[in-house]
Amino acid sequence: VLLFSTCDKLTRVNFEHKVNVYFDINPVDPGTYTYAEVIVTNEIEAVLNDYNASLDKLESMKINRFEMNIEFPPGVTFDPFDDLDAYIGSQSIGEGLIATIDPVPDGGQTTIAFDAESLELVDFFKQPTFTLKIKGSNSAQTNGVTSFKATMWIEVEAQAL
């Protein structure tokens, strides 16, 4: 029995998967918006193969960390934004909140860390694509087209093949 328990532990893989998503936000007046809606091609199957696992053996995926940073233009900050929420979505599953920041800190920040939600993501990552949405509000006008990078660090648990 101890031997099977030891073997069982050897057949599990746990790792952190990083997903970067790039998008632009056009200038907006103060208000509440869906700032970005980006279709992301899912690459988890190739990553699982690197860990000797497969999509059908995927057991759990949860956001560990979520950050956004401003890529361009220089000098632009998150100061106009009041609150931001990140959602994952799929036509067949719907939409779920994955991270939030409220309030967005002032003071010239160009990178912000969201609070991660505990939503289970396995079903989203079994789809060929998923949608990342950034929603929220701003109390000041945003200036010019701004390029962002959102980074998700996801804790993955799967059974090895």
Tab-separated table of C-alpha atoms in Angstrom:
chain	number	residue	atom	x	y	z
A	1	VAL	CA	0.000	0.000	0.000
A	2	LEU	CA	2.824	2.409	0.796
A	3	LEU	CA	4.375	1.591	-2.565
A	4	PHE	CA	1.184	2.587	-4.425
A	5	SER	CA	0.946	5.796	-2.426
A	6	THR	CA	4.516	6.674	-3.318
A	7	CYS	CA	3.921	5.850	-6.999
A	8	ASP	CA	0.747	7.914	-6.988
A	9	LYS	CA	2.674	10.968	-5.778
A	10	LEU	CA	5.201	10.485	-8.557
A	11	THR	CA	2.462	10.580	-11.206
A	12	ARG	CA	1.330	14.102	-10.316
A	13	VAL	CA	2.704	17.284	-11.824
A	14	ASN	CA	2.335	20.765	-10.382
A	15	PHE	CA	3.725	23.837	-12.089
A	16	GLU	CA	3.116	27.506	-12.744
A	17	HIS	CA	1.993	28.455	-16.263
A	18	LYS	CA	2.515	32.057	-17.398
A	19	VAL	CA	0.253	33.655	-20.013
A	20	ASN	CA	0.984	37.103	-21.490
A	21	VAL	CA	-1.762	38.986	-23.318
A	22	TYR	CA	-1.106	42.233	-25.197
A	23	PHE	CA	-3.788	44.783	-26.099
A	24	ASP	CA	-4.441	48.480	-26.725
A	25	ILE	CA	-7.001	50.699	-25.051
A	26	ASN	CA	-8.328	53.687	-26.949
A	27	PRO	CA	-8.809	57.013	-25.142
A	28	VAL	CA	-12.095	57.292	-23.244
A	29	ASP	CA	-13.980	59.913	-21.247
A	30	PRO	CA	-14.735	59.222	-17.577
A	31	GLY	CA	-17.131	56.301	-17.188
A	32	THR	CA	-17.487	52.535	-16.883
A	33	TYR	CA	-16.247	50.396	-19.762
A	34	THR	CA	-15.115	47.089	-21.125
A	35	TYR	CA	-11.666	48.415	-22.019
A	36	ALA	CA	-10.380	45.326	-23.787
A	37	GLU	CA	-11.698	42.020	-25.087
A	38	VAL	CA	-8.922	39.812	-26.455
A	39	ILE	CA	-9.210	36.305	-27.895
A	40	VAL	CA	-6.316	34.183	-26.628
A	41	THR	CA	-5.182	31.009	-28.373
A	42	ASN	CA	-4.805	28.309	-25.772
A	43	GLU	CA	-1.330	26.756	-25.606
A	44	ILE	CA	-1.719	24.679	-22.436
A	45	GLU	CA	-1.749	21.349	-24.299
A	46	ALA	CA	1.833	21.859	-25.546
A	47	VAL	CA	2.912	22.953	-22.062
A	48	LEU	CA	1.304	19.867	-20.502
A	49	ASN	CA	3.163	17.676	-23.007
A	50	ASP	CA	6.438	19.195	-21.747
A	51	TYR	CA	5.474	17.963	-18.259
A	52	ASN	CA	4.471	14.501	-19.510
A	53	ALA	CA	0.787	15.245	-18.925
A	54	SER	CA	-2.214	15.800	-21.188
A	55	LEU	CA	-5.372	17.874	-21.439
A	56	ASP	CA	-7.596	14.988	-20.339
A	57	LYS	CA	-5.457	14.562	-17.179
A	58	LEU	CA	-5.734	18.257	-16.237
A	59	GLU	CA	-7.190	18.514	-12.723
A	60	SER	CA	-6.925	22.129	-11.579
A	61	MET	CA	-5.899	25.549	-12.857
A	62	LYS	CA	-6.245	28.668	-10.715
A	63	ILE	CA	-4.868	32.177	-11.012
A	64	ASN	CA	-1.976	32.691	-8.621
A	65	ARG	CA	-1.087	36.249	-9.706
A	66	PHE	CA	-2.387	38.758	-12.248
A	67	GLU	CA	-0.599	41.946	-13.257
A	68	MET	CA	-1.023	44.627	-15.879
A	69	ASN	CA	1.660	46.965	-17.070
A	70	ILE	CA	1.754	49.836	-19.524
A	71	GLU	CA	4.011	49.078	-22.475
A	72	PHE	CA	3.586	52.298	-24.475
A	73	PRO	CA	3.675	55.300	-24.596
A	74	PRO	CA	6.244	56.385	-22.009
A	75	GLY	CA	4.917	58.541	-19.180
A	76	VAL	CA	1.387	57.093	-19.163
A	77	THR	CA	0.236	55.735	-15.784
A	78	PHE	CA	-2.766	53.972	-14.266
A	79	ASP	CA	-3.807	57.185	-12.437
A	80	PRO	CA	-7.014	57.796	-14.509
A	81	PHE	CA	-8.381	54.346	-13.598
A	82	ASP	CA	-10.469	53.825	-10.448
A	83	ASP	CA	-11.074	50.067	-10.481
A	84	LEU	CA	-10.341	47.207	-12.883
A	85	ASP	CA	-11.593	43.631	-13.180
A	86	ALA	CA	-10.216	40.823	-15.335
A	87	TYR	CA	-12.567	38.168	-16.711
A	88	ILE	CA	-12.029	34.947	-18.607
A	89	GLY	CA	-14.707	33.818	-21.010
A	90	SER	CA	-15.744	31.224	-23.539
A	91	GLN	CA	-18.856	30.970	-25.721
A	92	SER	CA	-19.657	27.502	-24.397
A	93	ILE	CA	-18.929	28.240	-20.707
A	94	GLY	CA	-19.719	31.903	-20.113
A	95	GLU	CA	-17.623	34.401	-18.195
A	96	GLY	CA	-15.897	34.349	-14.803
A	97	LEU	CA	-14.017	36.912	-12.702
A	98	ILE	CA	-10.335	35.999	-12.325
A	99	ALA	CA	-8.786	39.113	-10.744
A	100	THR	CA	-9.728	42.538	-9.427
A	101	ILE	CA	-8.123	45.728	-8.164
A	102	ASP	CA	-10.204	48.343	-6.330
A	103	PRO	CA	-9.022	50.979	-5.930
A	104	VAL	CA	-6.301	51.258	-8.553
A	105	PRO	CA	-3.473	53.034	-6.707
A	106	ASP	CA	-2.563	56.575	-7.739
A	107	GLY	CA	0.981	57.871	-7.745
A	108	GLY	CA	2.240	57.235	-11.244
A	109	GLN	CA	2.047	53.430	-11.287
A	110	THR	CA	2.935	51.749	-14.591
A	111	THR	CA	2.491	48.209	-13.209
A	112	ILE	CA	-0.354	47.074	-10.955
A	113	ALA	CA	-0.994	43.761	-9.215
A	114	PHE	CA	-4.577	42.555	-8.994
A	115	ASP	CA	-6.109	40.373	-6.269
A	116	ALA	CA	-6.556	36.887	-7.725
A	117	GLU	CA	-9.905	35.112	-7.508
A	118	SER	CA	-10.165	31.355	-6.854
A	119	LEU	CA	-12.147	30.511	-10.004
A	120	GLU	CA	-11.383	27.039	-11.410
A	121	LEU	CA	-10.087	27.511	-14.980
A	122	VAL	CA	-9.778	23.937	-16.297
A	123	ASP	CA	-12.877	24.120	-18.501
A	124	PHE	CA	-11.741	27.423	-20.039
A	125	PHE	CA	-8.305	26.023	-20.827
A	126	LYS	CA	-9.761	22.921	-22.453
A	127	GLN	CA	-11.196	25.214	-25.146
A	128	PRO	CA	-9.074	26.056	-28.231
A	129	THR	CA	-9.425	29.772	-27.383
A	130	PHE	CA	-10.681	31.875	-24.510
A	131	THR	CA	-11.401	35.577	-24.102
A	132	LEU	CA	-9.700	37.899	-21.630
A	133	LYS	CA	-11.764	40.992	-20.788
A	134	ILE	CA	-10.673	44.011	-18.802
A	135	LYS	CA	-13.572	46.012	-17.357
A	136	GLY	CA	-13.714	48.883	-14.925
A	137	SER	CA	-14.102	52.604	-14.518
A	138	ASN	CA	-12.064	55.761	-14.793
A	139	SER	CA	-12.744	59.170	-13.261
A	140	ALA	CA	-10.373	61.076	-15.566
A	141	GLN	CA	-10.013	60.976	-19.328
A	142	THR	CA	-7.384	58.608	-20.647
A	143	ASN	CA	-5.043	60.153	-23.197
A	144	GLY	CA	-4.089	58.540	-26.470
A	145	VAL	CA	-3.980	54.883	-27.420
A	146	THR	CA	-2.191	52.979	-24.663
A	147	SER	CA	-0.583	49.550	-25.069
A	148	PHE	CA	-0.835	47.125	-22.157
A	149	LYS	CA	0.453	43.703	-21.195
A	150	ALA	CA	-1.561	41.524	-18.839
A	151	THR	CA	0.272	38.603	-17.247
A	152	MET	CA	-1.481	35.670	-15.598
A	153	TRP	CA	0.451	33.194	-13.459
A	154	ILE	CA	-1.637	30.040	-13.167
A	155	GLU	CA	-1.077	27.141	-10.775
A	156	VAL	CA	-1.573	23.900	-12.708
A	157	GLU	CA	-2.204	20.419	-11.314
A	158	ALA	CA	-2.389	17.374	-13.552
A	159	GLN	CA	-1.775	13.649	-13.564
A	160	ALA	CA	1.291	12.524	-15.463
A	161	LEU	CA	0.894	10.038	-18.272
